[in-house]
C-alpha positions as a Markdown table, in Angstrom:
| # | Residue | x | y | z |
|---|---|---|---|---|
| 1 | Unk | 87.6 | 28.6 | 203.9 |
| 2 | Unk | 90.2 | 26.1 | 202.7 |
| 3 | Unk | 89.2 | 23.4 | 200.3 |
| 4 | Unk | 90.2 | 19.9 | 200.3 |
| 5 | Unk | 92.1 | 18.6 | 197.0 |
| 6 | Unk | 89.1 | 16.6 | 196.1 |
| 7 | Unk | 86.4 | 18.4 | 193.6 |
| 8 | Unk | 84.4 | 21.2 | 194.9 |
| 9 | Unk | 81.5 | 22.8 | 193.5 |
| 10 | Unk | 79.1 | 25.7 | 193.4 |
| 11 | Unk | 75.9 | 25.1 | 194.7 |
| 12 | Unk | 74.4 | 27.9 | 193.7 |
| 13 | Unk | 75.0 | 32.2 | 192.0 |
| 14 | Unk | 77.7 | 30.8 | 186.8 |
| 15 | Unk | 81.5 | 26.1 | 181.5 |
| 16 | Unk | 80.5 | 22.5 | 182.0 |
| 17 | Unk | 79.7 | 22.9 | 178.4 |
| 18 | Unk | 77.4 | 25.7 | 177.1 |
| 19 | Unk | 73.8 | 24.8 | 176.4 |
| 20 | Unk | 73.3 | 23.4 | 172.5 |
| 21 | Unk | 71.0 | 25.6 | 170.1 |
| 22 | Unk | 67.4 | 24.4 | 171.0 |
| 23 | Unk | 64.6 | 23.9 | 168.6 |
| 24 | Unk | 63.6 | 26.7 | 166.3 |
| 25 | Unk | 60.3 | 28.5 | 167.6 |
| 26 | Unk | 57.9 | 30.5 | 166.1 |
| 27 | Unk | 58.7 | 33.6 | 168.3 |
| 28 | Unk | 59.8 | 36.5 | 166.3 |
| 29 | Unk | 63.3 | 37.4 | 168.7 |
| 30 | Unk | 62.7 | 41.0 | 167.4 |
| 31 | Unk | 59.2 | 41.9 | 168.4 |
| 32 | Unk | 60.3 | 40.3 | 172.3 |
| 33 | Unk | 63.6 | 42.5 | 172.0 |
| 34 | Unk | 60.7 | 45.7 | 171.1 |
| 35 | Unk | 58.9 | 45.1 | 174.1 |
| 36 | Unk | 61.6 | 44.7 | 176.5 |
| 37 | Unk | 63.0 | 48.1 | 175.5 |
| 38 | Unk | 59.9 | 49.8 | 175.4 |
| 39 | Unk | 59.2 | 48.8 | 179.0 |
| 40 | Unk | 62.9 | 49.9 | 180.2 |
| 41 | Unk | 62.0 | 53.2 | 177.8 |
| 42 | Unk | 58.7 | 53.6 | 180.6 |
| 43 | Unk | 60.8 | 53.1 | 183.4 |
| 44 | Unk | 63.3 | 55.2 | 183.0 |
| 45 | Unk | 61.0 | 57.9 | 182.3 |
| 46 | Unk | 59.1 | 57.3 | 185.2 |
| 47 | Unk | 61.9 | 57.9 | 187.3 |
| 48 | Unk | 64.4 | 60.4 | 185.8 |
| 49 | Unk | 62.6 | 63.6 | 187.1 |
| 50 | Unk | 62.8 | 62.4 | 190.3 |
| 51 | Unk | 66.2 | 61.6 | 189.9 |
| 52 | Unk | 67.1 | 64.8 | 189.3 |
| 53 | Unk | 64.7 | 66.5 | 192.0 |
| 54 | Unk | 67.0 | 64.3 | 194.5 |
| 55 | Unk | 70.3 | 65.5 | 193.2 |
| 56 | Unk | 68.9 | 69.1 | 193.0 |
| 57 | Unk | 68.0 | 69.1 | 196.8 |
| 58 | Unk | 64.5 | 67.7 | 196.8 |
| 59 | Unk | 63.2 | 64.5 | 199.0 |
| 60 | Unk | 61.2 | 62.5 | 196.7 |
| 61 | Unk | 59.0 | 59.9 | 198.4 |
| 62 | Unk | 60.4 | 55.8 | 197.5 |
| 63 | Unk | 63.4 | 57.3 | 196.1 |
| 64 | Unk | 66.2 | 56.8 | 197.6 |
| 65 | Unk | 70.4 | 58.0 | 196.0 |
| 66 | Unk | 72.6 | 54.7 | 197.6 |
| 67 | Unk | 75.5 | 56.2 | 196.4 |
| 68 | Unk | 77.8 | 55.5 | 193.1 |
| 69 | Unk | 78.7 | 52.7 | 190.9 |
| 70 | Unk | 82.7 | 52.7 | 192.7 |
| 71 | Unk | 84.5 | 50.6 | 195.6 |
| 72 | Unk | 82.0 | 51.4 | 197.9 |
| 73 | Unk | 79.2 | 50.0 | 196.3 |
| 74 | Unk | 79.4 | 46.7 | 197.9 |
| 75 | Unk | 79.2 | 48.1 | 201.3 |
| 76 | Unk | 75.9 | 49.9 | 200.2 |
| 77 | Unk | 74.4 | 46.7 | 198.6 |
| 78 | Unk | 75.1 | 44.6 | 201.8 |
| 79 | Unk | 73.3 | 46.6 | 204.2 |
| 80 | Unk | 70.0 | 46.6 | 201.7 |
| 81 | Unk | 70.5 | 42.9 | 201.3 |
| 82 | Unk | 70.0 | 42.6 | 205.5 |
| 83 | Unk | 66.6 | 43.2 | 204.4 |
| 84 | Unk | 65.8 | 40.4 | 201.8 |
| 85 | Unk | 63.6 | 38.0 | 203.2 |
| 86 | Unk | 62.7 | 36.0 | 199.6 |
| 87 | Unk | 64.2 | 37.4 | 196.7 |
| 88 | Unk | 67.0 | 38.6 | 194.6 |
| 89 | Unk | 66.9 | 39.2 | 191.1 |
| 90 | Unk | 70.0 | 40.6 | 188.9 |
| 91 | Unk | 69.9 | 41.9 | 185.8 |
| 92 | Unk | 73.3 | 43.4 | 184.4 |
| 93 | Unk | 75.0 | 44.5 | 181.3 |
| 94 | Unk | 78.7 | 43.1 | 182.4 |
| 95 | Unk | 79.8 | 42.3 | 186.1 |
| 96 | Unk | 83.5 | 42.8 | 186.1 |
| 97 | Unk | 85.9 | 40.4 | 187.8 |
| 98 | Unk | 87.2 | 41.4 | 191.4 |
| 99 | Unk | 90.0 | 39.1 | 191.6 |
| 100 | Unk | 89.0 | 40.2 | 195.8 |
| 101 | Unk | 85.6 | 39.2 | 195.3 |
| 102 | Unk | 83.9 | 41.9 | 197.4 |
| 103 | Unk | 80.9 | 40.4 | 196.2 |
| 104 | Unk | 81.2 | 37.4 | 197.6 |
| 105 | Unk | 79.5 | 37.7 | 201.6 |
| 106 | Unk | 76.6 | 38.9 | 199.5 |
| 107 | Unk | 76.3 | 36.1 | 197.3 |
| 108 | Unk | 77.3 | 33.8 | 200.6 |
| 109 | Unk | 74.6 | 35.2 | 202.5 |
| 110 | Unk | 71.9 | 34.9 | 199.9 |
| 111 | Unk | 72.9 | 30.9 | 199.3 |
| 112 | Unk | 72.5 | 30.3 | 203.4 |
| 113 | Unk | 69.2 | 32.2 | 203.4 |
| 114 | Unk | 68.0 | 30.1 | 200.8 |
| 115 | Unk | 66.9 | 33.3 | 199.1 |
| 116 | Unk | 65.3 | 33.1 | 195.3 |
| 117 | Unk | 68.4 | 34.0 | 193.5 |
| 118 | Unk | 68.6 | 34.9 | 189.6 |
| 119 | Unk | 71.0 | 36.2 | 187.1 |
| 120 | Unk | 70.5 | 37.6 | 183.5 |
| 121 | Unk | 73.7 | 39.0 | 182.1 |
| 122 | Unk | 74.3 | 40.5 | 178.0 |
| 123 | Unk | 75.7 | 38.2 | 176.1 |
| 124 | Unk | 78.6 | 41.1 | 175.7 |
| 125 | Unk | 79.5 | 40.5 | 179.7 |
| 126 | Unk | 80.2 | 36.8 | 179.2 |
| 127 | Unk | 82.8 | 37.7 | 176.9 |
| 128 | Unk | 84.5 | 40.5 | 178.9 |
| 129 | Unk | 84.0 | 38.3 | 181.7 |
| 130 | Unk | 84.5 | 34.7 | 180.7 |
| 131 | Unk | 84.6 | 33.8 | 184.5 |
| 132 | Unk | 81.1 | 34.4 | 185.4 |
| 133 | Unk | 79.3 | 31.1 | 184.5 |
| 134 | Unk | 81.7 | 29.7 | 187.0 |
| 135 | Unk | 81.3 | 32.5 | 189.7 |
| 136 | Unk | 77.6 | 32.2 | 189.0 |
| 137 | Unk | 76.5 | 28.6 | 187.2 |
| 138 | Unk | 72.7 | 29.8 | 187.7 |
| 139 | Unk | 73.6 | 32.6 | 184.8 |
| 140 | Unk | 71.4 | 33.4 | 182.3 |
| 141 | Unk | 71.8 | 35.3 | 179.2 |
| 142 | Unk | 70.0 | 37.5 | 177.0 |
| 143 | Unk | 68.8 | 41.3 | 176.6 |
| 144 | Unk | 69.5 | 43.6 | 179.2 |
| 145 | Unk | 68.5 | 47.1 | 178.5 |
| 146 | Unk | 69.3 | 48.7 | 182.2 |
| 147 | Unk | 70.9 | 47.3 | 185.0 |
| 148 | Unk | 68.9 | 46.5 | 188.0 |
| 149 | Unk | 68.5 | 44.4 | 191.0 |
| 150 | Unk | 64.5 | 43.3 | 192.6 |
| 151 | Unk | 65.0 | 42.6 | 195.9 |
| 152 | Unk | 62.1 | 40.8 | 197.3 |
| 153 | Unk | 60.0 | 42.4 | 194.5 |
| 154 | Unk | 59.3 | 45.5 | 196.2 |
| 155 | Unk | 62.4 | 47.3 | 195.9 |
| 156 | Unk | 64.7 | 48.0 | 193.1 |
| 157 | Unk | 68.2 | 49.3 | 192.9 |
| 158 | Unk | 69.1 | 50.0 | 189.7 |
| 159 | Unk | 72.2 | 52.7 | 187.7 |
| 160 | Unk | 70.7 | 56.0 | 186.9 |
| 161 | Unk | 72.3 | 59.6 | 185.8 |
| 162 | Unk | 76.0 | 59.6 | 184.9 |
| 163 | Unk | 77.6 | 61.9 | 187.6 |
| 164 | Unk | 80.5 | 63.7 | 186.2 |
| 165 | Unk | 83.0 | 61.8 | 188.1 |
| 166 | Unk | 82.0 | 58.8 | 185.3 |
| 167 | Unk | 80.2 | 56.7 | 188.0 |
| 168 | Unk | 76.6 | 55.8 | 186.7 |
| 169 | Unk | 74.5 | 56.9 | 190.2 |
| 170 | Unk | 72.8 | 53.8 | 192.3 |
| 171 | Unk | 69.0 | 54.2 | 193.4 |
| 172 | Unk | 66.6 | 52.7 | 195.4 |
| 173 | Unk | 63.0 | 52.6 | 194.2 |
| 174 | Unk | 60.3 | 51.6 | 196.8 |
| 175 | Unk | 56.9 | 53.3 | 195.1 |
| 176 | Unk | 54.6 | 50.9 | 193.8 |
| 177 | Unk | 54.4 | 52.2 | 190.5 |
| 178 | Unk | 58.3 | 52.3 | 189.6 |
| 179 | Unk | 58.6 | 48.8 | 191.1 |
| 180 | Unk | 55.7 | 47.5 | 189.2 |
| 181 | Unk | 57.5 | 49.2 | 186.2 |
| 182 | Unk | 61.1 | 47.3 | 186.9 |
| 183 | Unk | 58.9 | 44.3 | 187.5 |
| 184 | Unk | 58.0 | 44.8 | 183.9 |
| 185 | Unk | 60.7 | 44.5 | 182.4 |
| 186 | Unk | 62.5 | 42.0 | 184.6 |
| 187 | Unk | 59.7 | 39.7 | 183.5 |
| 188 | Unk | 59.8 | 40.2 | 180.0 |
| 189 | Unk | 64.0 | 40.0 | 180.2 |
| 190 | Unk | 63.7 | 36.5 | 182.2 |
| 191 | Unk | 61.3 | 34.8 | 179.3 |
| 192 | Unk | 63.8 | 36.0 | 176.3 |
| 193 | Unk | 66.7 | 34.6 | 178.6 |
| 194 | Unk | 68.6 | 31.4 | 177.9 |
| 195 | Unk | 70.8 | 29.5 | 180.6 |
| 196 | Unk | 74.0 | 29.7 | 180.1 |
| 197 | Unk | 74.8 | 26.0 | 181.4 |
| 198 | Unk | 73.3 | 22.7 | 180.7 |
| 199 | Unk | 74.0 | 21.6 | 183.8 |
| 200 | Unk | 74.6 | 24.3 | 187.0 |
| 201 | Unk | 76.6 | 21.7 | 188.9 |
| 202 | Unk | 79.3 | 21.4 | 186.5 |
| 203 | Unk | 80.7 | 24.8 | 185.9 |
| 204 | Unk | 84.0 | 25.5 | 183.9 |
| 205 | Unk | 85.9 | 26.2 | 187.0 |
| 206 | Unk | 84.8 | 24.3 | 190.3 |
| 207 | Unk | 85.1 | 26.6 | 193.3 |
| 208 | Unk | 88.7 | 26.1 | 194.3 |
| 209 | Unk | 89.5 | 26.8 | 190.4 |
| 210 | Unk | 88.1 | 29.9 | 190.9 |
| 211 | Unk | 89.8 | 30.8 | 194.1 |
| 212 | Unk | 93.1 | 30.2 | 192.3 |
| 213 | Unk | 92.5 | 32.5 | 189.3 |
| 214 | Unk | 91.5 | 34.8 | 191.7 |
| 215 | Unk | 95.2 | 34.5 | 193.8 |
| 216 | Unk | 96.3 | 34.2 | 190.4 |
| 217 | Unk | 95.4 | 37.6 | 189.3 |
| 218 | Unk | 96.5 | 38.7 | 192.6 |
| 219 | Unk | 100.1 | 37.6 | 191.4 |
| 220 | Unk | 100.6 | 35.1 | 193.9 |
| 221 | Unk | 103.2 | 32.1 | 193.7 |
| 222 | Unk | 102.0 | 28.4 | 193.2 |
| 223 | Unk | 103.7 | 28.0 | 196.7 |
| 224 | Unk | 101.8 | 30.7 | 198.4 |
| 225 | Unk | 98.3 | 29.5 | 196.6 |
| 226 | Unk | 98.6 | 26.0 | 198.1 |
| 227 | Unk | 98.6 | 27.3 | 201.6 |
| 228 | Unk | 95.7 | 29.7 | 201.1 |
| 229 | Unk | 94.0 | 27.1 | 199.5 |
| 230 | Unk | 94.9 | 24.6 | 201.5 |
| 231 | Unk | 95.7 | 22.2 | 198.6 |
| 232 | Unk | 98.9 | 20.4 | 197.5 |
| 233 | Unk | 101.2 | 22.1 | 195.0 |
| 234 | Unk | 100.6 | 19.9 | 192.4 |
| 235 | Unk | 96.9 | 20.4 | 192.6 |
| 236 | Unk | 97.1 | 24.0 | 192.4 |
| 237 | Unk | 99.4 | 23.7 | 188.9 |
| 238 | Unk | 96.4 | 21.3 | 187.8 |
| 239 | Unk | 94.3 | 24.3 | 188.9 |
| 240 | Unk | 96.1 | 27.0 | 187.2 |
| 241 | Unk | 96.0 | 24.3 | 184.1 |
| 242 | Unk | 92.1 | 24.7 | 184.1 |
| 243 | Unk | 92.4 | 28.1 | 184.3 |
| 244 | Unk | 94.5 | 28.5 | 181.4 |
| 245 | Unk | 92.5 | 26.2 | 179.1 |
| 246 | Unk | 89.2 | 28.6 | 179.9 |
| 247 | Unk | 91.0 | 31.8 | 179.3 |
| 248 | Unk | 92.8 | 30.2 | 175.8 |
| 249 | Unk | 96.5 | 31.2 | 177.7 |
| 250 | Unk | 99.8 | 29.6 | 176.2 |
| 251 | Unk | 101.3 | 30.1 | 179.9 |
| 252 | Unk | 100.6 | 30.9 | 183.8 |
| 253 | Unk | 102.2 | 34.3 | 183.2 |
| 254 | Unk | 99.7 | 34.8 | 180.1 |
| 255 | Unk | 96.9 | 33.6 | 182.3 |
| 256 | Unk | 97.8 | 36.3 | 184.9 |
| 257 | Unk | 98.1 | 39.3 | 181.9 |
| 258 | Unk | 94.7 | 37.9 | 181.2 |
| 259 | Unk | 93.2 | 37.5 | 184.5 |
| 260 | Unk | 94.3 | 41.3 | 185.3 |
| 261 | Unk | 92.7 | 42.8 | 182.1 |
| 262 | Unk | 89.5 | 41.7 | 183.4 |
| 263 | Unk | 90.1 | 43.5 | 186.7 |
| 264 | Unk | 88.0 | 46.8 | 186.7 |
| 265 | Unk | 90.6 | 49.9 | 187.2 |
| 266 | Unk | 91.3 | 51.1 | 190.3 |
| 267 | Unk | 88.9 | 54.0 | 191.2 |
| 268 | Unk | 87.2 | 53.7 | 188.1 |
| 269 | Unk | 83.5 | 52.4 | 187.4 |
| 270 | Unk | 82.3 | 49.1 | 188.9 |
């Protein structure tokens, strides 16, 4: 939908400015980091046998092979979203920039549902990404040993066995024991988490900022940006101004060379 020139924002799953350095605590970072992979160790355990049973020809009870970490992963993830009646919870290493967006019904539909919705990304993915605290102001960083997703805490998709093609494979867990497992270490991911924002409401790039980096990396014109944006001219160079202060870019054309590195490659991994 078409934005107005005036300010618009995100109201939800993201830099006003990053959060300052809090007070020192007594917890020792190590022994939390310890735990957290210790509790990923259990859970991948738990499930890689039955990984394998599945790709071997078995049917394993709550275990379910979505597909492949490729383009048609988003596909996948929105019909298992039609499910989510509370709750979804995202823990990921990186999450590349689609200059498309496919992710963006899902993220849509979880904001009108009013569904529980959180992020934890590695610290590593805000700089390969530096988009995402505006694409998703409710970002959190920290430790991220797997990549996973709780949906409605009884169901967990998460990236298991590399396939040969170099796609990590996407489950679905549904047996109490493996989601009480991933419940585990979501938990003790969340408490050694830090939000990425002080304030959610004020992200680097306001929503029609980051509609115009995305037509941006696209390679569109300033011309043809203003009417799918549905803004002046002049108010999209302001735009593409933003944009090039958050990336560090001496020039649009930089901005776009930028913008397009980020861009996962076609056919390859998401």
């Amino acid at each position: 939908m078409a934005q107005g020139d005036g300010d618009a924002r995100r109201s939800s799953p993201a830099i006003g400015r990053p959060r300052s350095p809090g007070p020192q605590t007594t917890r020792d970072p190590g022994a939390g980091d310890r735990k957290l992979l210790a509790l990923a160790d259990d859970f991948v355990r738990a499930v890689r046998g039955s990984e394998l049973d599945v790709l071997t020809g078995a049917e394993v009870a709550g275990l379910e092979l979505l597909g492949y970490a490729d383009s048609r992963l988003p596909g996948v993830l929105a019909t298992l979203q039609a499910r989510v009646r509370r709750s979804v919870w995202n823990m990921q290493v990186r999450l590349p920039f689609f200059a498309e967006d496919p992710w963006d019904e899902l993220n849509e539909r979880s904001r009108r549902a009013g569904h529980n919705t959180r992020l934890i990304l590695a610290e590593s993915g805000l700089v390969a990404n530096p988009l995402v605290s505006s694409q998703y102001p409710i970002v959190r960083t920290g430790p991220v040993p797997l990549s996973m997703i709780l949906l409605d805490e009884s169901v967990v998709v998460y990236a298991g066995l590399r396939a040969t093609s170099g796609h990590d494979t996407i489950w679905a867990a549904s047996r109490e024991d493996w989601v009480g497992l991933a419940l585990g270490v979501w938990r003790s991911a969340w408490q050694l988490a830090t939000p990425v924002l002080e304030d959610p409401d004020l992200p680097p790039l306001n929503r029609r900022q980051f509609a115009v980096a995305c037509f941006l990396a696209q390679g569109l014109g300033d011309d043809a940006i203003s009417r799918r944006v549905g803004v002046s001219r002049r108010t999209v160079a302001s735009d593409v101004r933003a944009v090039m202060d958050l990336l560090g870019a001496q020039s649009r054309f930089q901005a776009g060379n930028k913008l397009g590195s980020l861009r996962p490659p076609a056919g390859g991994p998401v």
